[in-house]
Coordinates of N, CA and C in Angstrom, one line a residue:
M23 N 18.6 -40.1 -6.2 CA 18.3 -41.3 -5.2 C 19.6 -42.0 -4.8
L24 N 19.9 -42.1 -3.7 CA 21.1 -42.9 -3.1 C 20.6 -44.3 -2.8
Q25 N 21.4 -45.2 -3.4 CA 20.8 -46.8 -3.2 C 22.1 -47.4 -2.7
I26 N 21.8 -48.1 -1.3 CA 22.9 -48.7 -0.5 C 22.5 -50.0 -0.5
R27 N 23.6 -50.9 -0.6 CA 23.5 -52.4 -0.5 C 24.4 -52.7 0.8
L28 N 24.0 -53.5 1.8 CA 24.7 -53.8 2.9 C 25.1 -55.2 2.9
H29 N 26.3 -55.8 3.0 CA 26.6 -57.2 3.0 C 27.2 -57.4 4.4
G30 N 26.9 -58.7 4.9 CA 27.5 -58.9 6.2 C 27.1 -60.6 6.4
R31 N 27.2 -61.0 7.6 CA 26.7 -62.4 8.0 C 25.7 -62.2 9.3
G32 N 25.0 -63.2 9.3 CA 23.9 -63.2 10.3 C 24.6 -63.1 11.6
G33 N 24.1 -62.1 12.5 CA 24.6 -61.9 13.8 C 25.4 -60.5 14.0
Q34 N 25.8 -59.8 12.7 CA 26.6 -58.7 12.8 C 25.7 -57.3 12.9
G35 N 24.4 -57.6 12.7 CA 23.6 -56.5 12.7 C 23.5 -55.8 11.5
V36 N 23.4 -56.6 10.4 CA 23.3 -55.8 9.0 C 22.1 -55.2 8.8
V37 N 20.8 -55.9 9.1 CA 19.6 -55.4 8.9 C 19.2 -54.2 10.0
T38 N 20.0 -54.2 11.1 CA 19.8 -52.8 12.1 C 20.6 -51.7 11.6
A39 N 21.7 -52.0 10.9 CA 22.4 -51.0 10.4 C 21.7 -50.4 9.3
A40 N 21.0 -51.1 8.3 CA 20.2 -50.5 7.3 C 18.9 -49.7 8.1
E41 N 18.4 -50.1 9.0 CA 17.3 -49.5 9.8 C 17.9 -48.1 10.3
M42 N 19.0 -48.2 11.0 CA 19.7 -47.0 11.5 C 20.0 -46.1 10.5
L43 N 20.5 -46.5 9.2 CA 20.6 -45.6 7.9 C 19.7 -44.6 7.9
T44 N 18.4 -45.4 7.7 CA 17.1 -44.7 7.4 C 16.7 -43.7 8.3
L45 N 16.9 -44.2 9.7 CA 16.5 -43.2 10.9 C 17.4 -42.1 10.7
A46 N 18.6 -42.3 10.4 CA 19.5 -41.1 10.4 C 19.0 -40.2 9.3
A47 N 18.7 -40.7 8.2 CA 18.1 -40.1 7.0 C 16.9 -39.0 7.3
F48 N 16.1 -39.8 8.1 CA 14.7 -39.3 8.4 C 15.2 -38.0 9.4
Y49 N 16.1 -38.0 10.1 CA 16.4 -36.9 11.0 C 17.1 -35.8 10.2
E50 N 17.4 -35.9 9.0 CA 18.0 -35.0 8.2 C 16.8 -34.4 7.0
N51 N 15.7 -35.0 7.4 CA 14.5 -34.6 6.5 C 14.5 -35.2 5.0
H52 N 15.2 -36.4 5.0 CA 15.2 -37.2 3.7 C 14.0 -38.2 3.8
H53 N 13.8 -38.8 2.6 CA 12.9 -40.0 2.5 C 13.8 -41.0 2.5
A54 N 13.5 -42.2 3.3 CA 14.2 -43.2 3.3 C 13.6 -44.5 3.3
Q55 N 14.1 -45.7 3.1 CA 13.5 -47.1 3.2 C 14.7 -48.0 3.5
A56 N 14.4 -49.1 4.1 CA 15.4 -50.1 4.5 C 14.6 -51.5 4.4
F57 N 15.2 -52.5 3.8 CA 14.6 -53.8 3.9 C 15.7 -54.8 3.7
P58 N 15.4 -55.9 4.4 CA 16.4 -57.0 4.3 C 16.2 -58.1 3.3
S59 N 17.1 -59.0 2.9 CA 16.9 -60.0 2.1 C 17.7 -61.2 2.7
F60 N 16.8 -62.2 3.1 CA 17.6 -63.2 4.0 C 17.7 -64.5 2.9
G61 N 18.7 -65.3 3.3 CA 18.9 -66.6 2.7 C 18.4 -67.5 3.8
S62 N 19.4 -68.4 4.3 CA 19.0 -69.1 5.6 C 19.3 -68.3 6.7
E63 N 18.3 -68.0 7.3 CA 18.4 -67.2 8.7 C 19.2 -67.8 9.8
R64 N 20.4 -67.8 9.8 CA 21.2 -68.3 10.8 C 22.4 -67.6 11.0
T65 N 22.9 -67.6 12.2 CA 24.4 -66.8 12.6 C 25.3 -67.4 11.6
G66 N 26.0 -66.3 11.0 CA 27.1 -66.7 10.1 C 26.9 -66.7 8.7
A67 N 25.5 -66.8 8.3 CA 25.2 -66.9 7.0 C 25.2 -65.4 6.2
P68 N 25.4 -65.6 5.0 CA 25.3 -64.1 4.5 C 24.2 -63.5 4.6
V69 N 24.0 -62.2 4.8 CA 22.8 -61.5 4.8 C 23.1 -60.1 4.0
V70 N 22.0 -59.9 3.3 CA 22.0 -58.5 2.5 C 21.0 -57.7 2.9
A71 N 21.2 -56.4 3.1 CA 19.9 -55.5 3.5 C 20.2 -54.2 2.5
Y72 N 19.2 -53.6 2.2 CA 19.2 -52.5 1.2 C 18.6 -51.2 2.1
A73 N 19.1 -50.1 1.5 CA 18.6 -48.8 2.0 C 18.5 -48.0 0.8
R74 N 17.7 -47.1 0.7 CA 17.5 -45.9 -0.2 C 17.3 -44.6 0.6
I75 N 17.9 -43.4 0.1 CA 17.7 -42.2 0.6 C 17.4 -41.3 -0.6
D76 N 16.4 -40.4 -0.5 CA 16.2 -39.5 -1.5 C 15.5 -38.2 -0.8
D77 N 15.3 -37.1 -1.6 CA 14.8 -35.8 -1.1 C 13.4 -35.9 -1.4
K78 N 12.8 -36.9 -2.2 CA 11.3 -37.0 -2.5 C 10.9 -38.4 -2.1
E79 N 9.6 -38.6 -2.3 CA 9.0 -40.0 -1.9 C 9.6 -40.9 -2.7
I80 N 9.9 -42.2 -2.1 CA 10.5 -43.2 -2.8 C 9.3 -44.3 -3.1
R81 N 9.2 -44.6 -4.1 CA 7.9 -45.4 -4.5 C 8.4 -46.9 -5.1
T82 N 9.6 -47.1 -5.2 CA 10.1 -48.3 -5.6 C 10.6 -49.2 -4.4
H83 N 10.5 -50.4 -4.5 CA 10.5 -51.4 -3.3 C 11.2 -52.7 -3.7
E84 N 11.8 -52.8 -4.8 CA 12.5 -53.9 -5.2 C 14.0 -54.0 -4.7
P85 N 14.7 -55.1 -4.7 CA 16.1 -55.2 -4.3 C 17.0 -54.3 -5.2
I86 N 17.9 -53.7 -4.7 CA 18.9 -52.8 -5.4 C 19.8 -53.6 -6.2
Q87 N 19.7 -53.4 -7.4 CA 20.6 -54.2 -8.4 C 21.8 -53.3 -8.9
R88 N 21.6 -51.8 -9.0 CA 22.7 -50.9 -9.2 C 22.9 -50.0 -8.1
P89 N 23.5 -50.4 -7.0 CA 23.8 -49.6 -5.7 C 24.9 -48.5 -6.2
N90 N 24.7 -47.3 -5.5 CA 25.7 -46.2 -5.4 C 26.8 -46.4 -4.4
V91 N 26.3 -47.1 -3.4 CA 27.2 -47.6 -2.3 C 27.1 -48.9 -1.8
V92 N 28.4 -49.7 -1.5 CA 28.2 -51.0 -1.0 C 29.0 -51.0 0.2
L93 N 28.2 -51.4 1.3 CA 28.9 -51.3 2.6 C 29.1 -53.1 2.8
I94 N 30.4 -53.5 3.1 CA 30.7 -54.8 3.3 C 31.1 -55.0 4.9
Q95 N 30.4 -55.5 5.8 CA 30.7 -55.6 7.1 C 31.5 -56.9 7.5
D96 N 31.7 -57.8 6.6 CA 32.6 -58.9 6.7 C 33.4 -59.2 5.4
R97 N 34.6 -58.9 5.7 CA 35.5 -58.9 4.5 C 35.7 -60.4 4.0
T98 N 35.3 -61.5 4.7 CA 35.3 -62.7 4.1 C 34.5 -62.8 3.0
L99 N 33.4 -62.0 2.9 CA 32.5 -62.0 1.8 C 32.9 -61.7 0.4
L100 N 34.2 -61.1 0.5 CA 34.8 -60.8 -0.8 C 35.2 -61.9 -1.4
A101 N 35.6 -63.2 -1.0 CA 35.9 -64.2 -1.6 C 34.8 -65.1 -1.9
A102 N 33.5 -64.9 -1.2 CA 32.5 -65.8 -1.2 C 31.4 -65.3 -2.3
L103 N 31.2 -64.0 -2.3 CA 30.2 -63.4 -3.2 C 30.7 -62.3 -4.1
N104 N 29.8 -62.0 -5.1 CA 30.2 -60.9 -5.9 C 29.5 -59.6 -5.3
V105 N 30.2 -59.1 -4.1 CA 29.5 -58.0 -3.6 C 29.6 -56.6 -4.2
F106 N 30.4 -56.6 -5.3 CA 30.5 -55.5 -6.2 C 29.5 -55.5 -7.5
E107 N 28.8 -56.5 -7.5 CA 27.9 -56.7 -8.6 C 26.9 -55.4 -8.7
G108 N 26.9 -54.8 -10.1 CA 26.0 -53.8 -10.3 C 26.4 -52.5 -9.7
L109 N 27.6 -52.3 -9.1 CA 28.0 -51.2 -8.5 C 28.3 -50.0 -9.5
D110 N 27.5 -48.9 -9.2 CA 27.8 -47.7 -10.1 C 29.2 -47.4 -10.3
D111 N 29.5 -46.9 -11.5 CA 30.9 -46.6 -12.0 C 31.6 -45.3 -11.2
N112 N 30.4 -44.5 -10.5 CA 31.0 -43.6 -9.4 C 30.7 -43.9 -8.1
G113 N 30.5 -45.2 -7.9 CA 30.0 -45.5 -6.5 C 31.1 -45.5 -5.4
Y114 N 30.7 -45.8 -4.3 CA 31.5 -45.8 -3.0 C 31.4 -47.1 -2.4
V115 N 32.6 -47.5 -1.9 CA 32.7 -48.9 -1.2 C 33.3 -48.6 0.2
V116 N 32.8 -49.3 1.1 CA 33.2 -49.2 2.6 C 33.5 -50.5 3.1
I117 N 34.5 -51.0 3.5 CA 34.7 -52.4 3.8 C 35.3 -52.4 5.3
N118 N 34.7 -53.4 6.1 CA 35.4 -53.6 7.5 C 36.4 -54.3 7.4
S119 N 37.6 -53.7 7.5 CA 39.0 -54.3 7.5 C 40.0 -53.4 8.1
E120 N 41.0 -53.9 8.6 CA 42.2 -53.3 8.9 C 43.3 -53.1 7.8
Q121 N 43.0 -53.9 7.0 CA 44.0 -54.0 5.8 C 43.6 -52.6 4.8
P122 N 44.7 -52.1 4.2 CA 44.3 -50.9 3.3 C 43.7 -51.5 2.1
A123 N 42.7 -50.5 1.6 CA 42.0 -50.9 0.3 C 42.8 -51.2 -0.9
E124 N 44.0 -50.5 -0.9 CA 44.7 -50.8 -2.2 C 45.2 -52.2 -2.1
E125 N 45.5 -52.8 -0.9 CA 46.0 -54.3 -0.8 C 44.8 -55.3 -1.0
L126 N 43.7 -55.1 -0.4 CA 42.4 -55.6 -0.1 C 41.7 -55.8 -1.5
V127 N 41.4 -54.7 -2.2 CA 40.6 -54.9 -3.3 C 41.2 -53.8 -4.4
P128 N 42.5 -54.1 -4.8 CA 43.2 -53.2 -5.7 C 42.3 -52.9 -7.1
E129 N 41.7 -53.9 -7.5 CA 40.8 -53.8 -8.7 C 39.5 -52.8 -8.6
M130 N 39.2 -52.6 -7.4 CA 37.9 -51.7 -7.1 C 38.7 -50.2 -7.0
V131 N 39.9 -50.2 -6.3 CA 40.7 -48.8 -6.2 C 40.9 -48.4 -7.5
A132 N 41.4 -49.2 -8.5 CA 41.7 -48.8 -9.9 C 40.6 -48.4 -10.7
K133 N 39.4 -49.1 -10.4 CA 38.2 -48.8 -11.2 C 37.4 -47.6 -10.9
L134 N 37.3 -47.4 -9.5 CA 36.5 -46.2 -9.1 C 37.3 -45.0 -8.7
P135 N 36.6 -43.8 -8.9 CA 37.4 -42.6 -8.8 C 38.2 -42.6 -7.5
K136 N 39.2 -42.0 -7.4 CA 40.0 -41.8 -6.3 C 39.2 -41.1 -5.1
G137 N 39.5 -42.0 -3.9 CA 38.7 -41.4 -2.6 C 37.3 -42.2 -2.6
H138 N 37.0 -43.2 -3.4 CA 35.6 -44.0 -3.4 C 35.8 -45.2 -2.6
V139 N 36.9 -45.8 -2.3 CA 37.0 -47.0 -1.7 C 37.9 -46.8 -0.4
F140 N 37.1 -47.2 0.6 CA 37.6 -47.1 2.0 C 37.6 -48.4 2.7
T141 N 38.6 -48.6 3.7 CA 38.4 -49.6 4.7 C 38.5 -49.0 6.1
I142 N 37.9 -49.7 6.8 CA 37.7 -49.0 8.2 C 37.8 -50.3 9.2
P143 N 38.5 -50.1 10.2 CA 38.5 -51.3 11.3 C 37.3 -51.2 12.2
A144 N 36.1 -51.5 11.7 CA 34.9 -51.3 12.3 C 34.7 -52.3 13.6
T145 N 35.1 -53.5 13.3 CA 35.2 -54.6 14.3 C 35.9 -54.1 15.5
A146 N 37.0 -53.7 15.3 CA 38.1 -53.3 16.3 C 37.5 -52.1 17.0
I147 N 36.9 -51.1 16.3 CA 36.3 -49.9 17.0 C 35.2 -50.5 17.9
A148 N 34.4 -51.4 17.3 CA 33.2 -51.8 18.0 C 33.4 -52.6 19.3
L149 N 34.6 -53.3 19.1 CA 34.9 -54.1 20.4 C 35.4 -53.3 21.5
K150 N 36.3 -52.3 21.1 CA 36.8 -51.2 22.0 C 35.7 -50.3 22.6
T151 N 34.9 -50.0 21.9 CA 33.9 -49.1 22.5 C 32.6 -49.6 23.1
L152 N 32.1 -50.9 22.4 CA 30.9 -51.5 22.7 C 31.2 -52.8 23.5
G153 N 32.4 -53.4 23.3 CA 32.7 -54.7 23.8 C 32.1 -55.8 23.2
K154 N 31.6 -55.5 21.8 CA 30.8 -56.5 21.3 C 31.3 -56.4 19.6
S155 N 31.2 -57.4 19.0 CA 31.7 -57.2 17.7 C 30.5 -57.0 16.6
L156 N 30.0 -55.8 16.8 CA 28.8 -55.2 16.1 C 29.2 -54.0 15.4
P157 N 29.5 -54.1 14.2 CA 30.3 -53.0 13.2 C 29.3 -52.0 12.8
G158 N 27.9 -52.1 13.0 CA 27.0 -51.1 12.2 C 27.4 -49.8 12.5
A159 N 27.4 -49.3 13.7 CA 27.6 -47.9 13.8 C 29.1 -47.3 13.3
P160 N 29.9 -48.1 13.4 CA 31.2 -47.6 12.8 C 31.1 -47.6 11.3
M161 N 30.5 -48.6 10.7 CA 30.2 -48.7 9.3 C 29.3 -47.5 8.7
L162 N 28.4 -47.2 9.4 CA 27.4 -46.1 9.0 C 28.2 -44.8 9.0
A163 N 28.9 -44.7 10.1 CA 29.8 -43.5 10.2 C 30.6 -43.2 9.2
G164 N 31.2 -44.4 8.9 CA 32.3 -44.3 7.7 C 31.8 -44.0 6.4
L165 N 30.6 -44.5 6.4 CA 29.7 -44.0 5.0 C 29.4 -42.5 5.1
A166 N 29.0 -41.9 6.2 CA 28.8 -40.5 6.4 C 30.1 -39.7 6.0
A167 N 31.2 -40.1 6.6 CA 32.5 -39.5 6.3 C 32.8 -39.6 4.9
A168 N 32.6 -40.6 4.4 CA 33.3 -41.0 2.9 C 32.4 -40.2 1.9
T169 N 31.1 -40.1 2.2 CA 30.1 -39.6 1.2 C 29.7 -38.3 1.4
D170 N 29.6 -37.7 2.9 CA 29.0 -36.6 3.1 C 27.5 -36.5 3.0
V171 N 26.8 -37.8 2.9 CA 25.4 -38.0 2.6 C 24.6 -37.6 4.0
L172 N 25.3 -38.1 4.9 CA 24.6 -37.9 6.2 C 25.6 -37.2 7.3
N173 N 25.2 -36.6 8.2 CA 26.0 -36.1 9.1 C 26.3 -37.0 10.4
L174 N 27.4 -37.0 10.9 CA 27.7 -37.9 12.0 C 26.8 -38.0 13.1
E175 N 26.2 -36.6 13.6 CA 25.4 -36.4 14.5 C 23.9 -37.3 14.3
S176 N 23.6 -37.2 13.1 CA 22.5 -37.9 12.7 C 22.6 -39.5 12.9
V177 N 23.7 -39.9 12.6 CA 23.9 -41.6 12.9 C 24.2 -41.8 14.4
Q178 N 24.7 -40.8 15.1 CA 24.7 -41.1 16.5 C 23.2 -41.0 17.2
K179 N 22.5 -40.1 16.7 CA 21.2 -39.9 17.2 C 20.4 -41.2 16.8
A180 N 20.4 -41.7 15.7 CA 19.6 -43.0 15.4 C 19.9 -44.0 16.3
F181 N 21.2 -44.3 16.8 CA 21.4 -45.4 17.5 C 21.1 -45.0 19.0
Q182 N 21.2 -43.7 19.5 CA 20.9 -43.3 20.7 C 19.2 -43.5 20.9
A183 N 18.6 -43.2 19.8 CA 17.2 -43.1 19.9 C 16.7 -44.9 20.1
R184 N 17.2 -45.5 19.2 CA 17.0 -47.0 19.2 C 17.5 -47.7 20.5
Y185 N 18.7 -47.4 21.0 CA 19.3 -47.8 22.3 C 19.5 -46.8 23.3
P186 N 18.5 -46.3 23.9 CA 18.8 -45.5 25.0 C 19.7 -45.9 26.1
G187 N 20.6 -44.9 26.6 CA 21.3 -45.2 27.6 C 22.7 -45.6 27.2
K188 N 23.4 -46.7 28.0 CA 24.7 -46.7 27.6 C 25.1 -47.5 26.4
I189 N 24.3 -48.4 25.9 CA 24.4 -49.0 24.6 C 24.3 -48.0 23.4
G190 N 23.6 -47.2 23.5 CA 23.4 -46.1 22.5 C 24.5 -45.1 22.5
D191 N 24.8 -44.6 23.8 CA 26.0 -43.9 23.9 C 27.3 -44.6 23.4
S192 N 27.4 -45.9 23.5 CA 28.7 -46.6 23.2 C 28.6 -46.8 21.8
N193 N 27.5 -46.8 21.0 CA 27.5 -46.8 19.6 C 27.8 -45.5 19.1
A194 N 27.3 -44.4 19.7 CA 27.5 -43.2 19.1 C 29.2 -42.9 19.4
A195 N 29.8 -43.4 20.4 CA 31.2 -43.1 20.6 C 31.9 -43.9 19.4
A196 N 31.4 -45.1 19.1 CA 32.0 -45.9 18.0 C 31.9 -45.2 16.8
A197 N 30.7 -44.7 16.4 CA 30.5 -43.8 15.2 C 31.4 -42.6 15.1
A198 N 31.6 -41.7 16.2 CA 32.5 -40.7 16.1 C 34.0 -41.3 15.9
E199 N 34.4 -42.3 16.5 CA 35.7 -42.8 16.2 C 35.9 -43.2 14.8
A200 N 35.0 -43.8 14.3 CA 35.0 -44.3 12.8 C 34.8 -43.1 11.9
Y201 N 34.0 -42.2 12.1 CA 34.0 -40.9 11.3 C 35.3 -40.1 11.2
N202 N 35.9 -40.1 12.6 CA 37.3 -39.2 12.6 C 38.3 -40.1 11.9
F203 N 38.3 -41.4 11.9 CA 39.1 -42.3 11.2 C 39.3 -42.1 9.7
I204 N 37.9 -42.0 9.2 CA 37.9 -41.9 7.7 C 38.2 -40.4 7.4
K205 N 37.8 -39.4 8.1 CA 38.2 -38.1 7.7 C 39.7 -37.8 7.9
N206 N 40.3 -38.4 8.8 CA 41.9 -38.2 8.9 C 42.5 -39.1 7.8
K207 N 41.9 -40.0 7.4 CA 42.6 -40.8 6.2 C 42.5 -40.0 5.0
E208 N 41.2 -39.3 4.7 CA 41.1 -38.6 3.8 C 42.0 -37.3 3.7
A209 N 42.1 -36.7 4.9 CA 43.1 -35.5 5.0 C 44.5 -36.0 4.6
N210 N 45.0 -37.1 5.0 CA 46.2 -37.6 4.9 C 46.5 -38.1 3.4
N211 N 45.5 -38.4 2.6 CA 45.6 -38.6 1.2 C 45.4 -37.4 0.4
A212 N 45.2 -36.3 0.7 CA 44.9 -35.3 0.1 C 46.1 -34.8 -0.4

């Protein structure tokens, strides 16, 4: 079972990203679940959402304490919370930042296997393609590219199903750009 914890701030679409992640998993015939964990429900407050993906029915519903993947939609949370708490020793980290992972979180780059910590300019990609600071689609596409757990097409289809028309297509374009960004980064580091 793949267990994913998503960190962000209210208004960034963290809960929606978790839902889109499970929808993308359903499109690939996986079992999946997503659920939020709110503190104070206000814009800018830290938000955590959880998602699980498996090939068999998922019976557990508690918050994820030992994630295999951590997605961080707001890098300022690195200084505010222990977003890496419980992360599996072979886990993956995807951070929304233009700064290289080696500079931003050198301790995680050293701790986790090579190629398991990524940064992606998700907000910049979202602003360019959506015109809004909603990094969900680029972050999920970054996860898909980094782990090969999901296909890019499933991530795109999830956003297009939830937001038919221009918004869905813009999210699909953001996802494609983010996916290619990570795949190119992997190819250059090989």
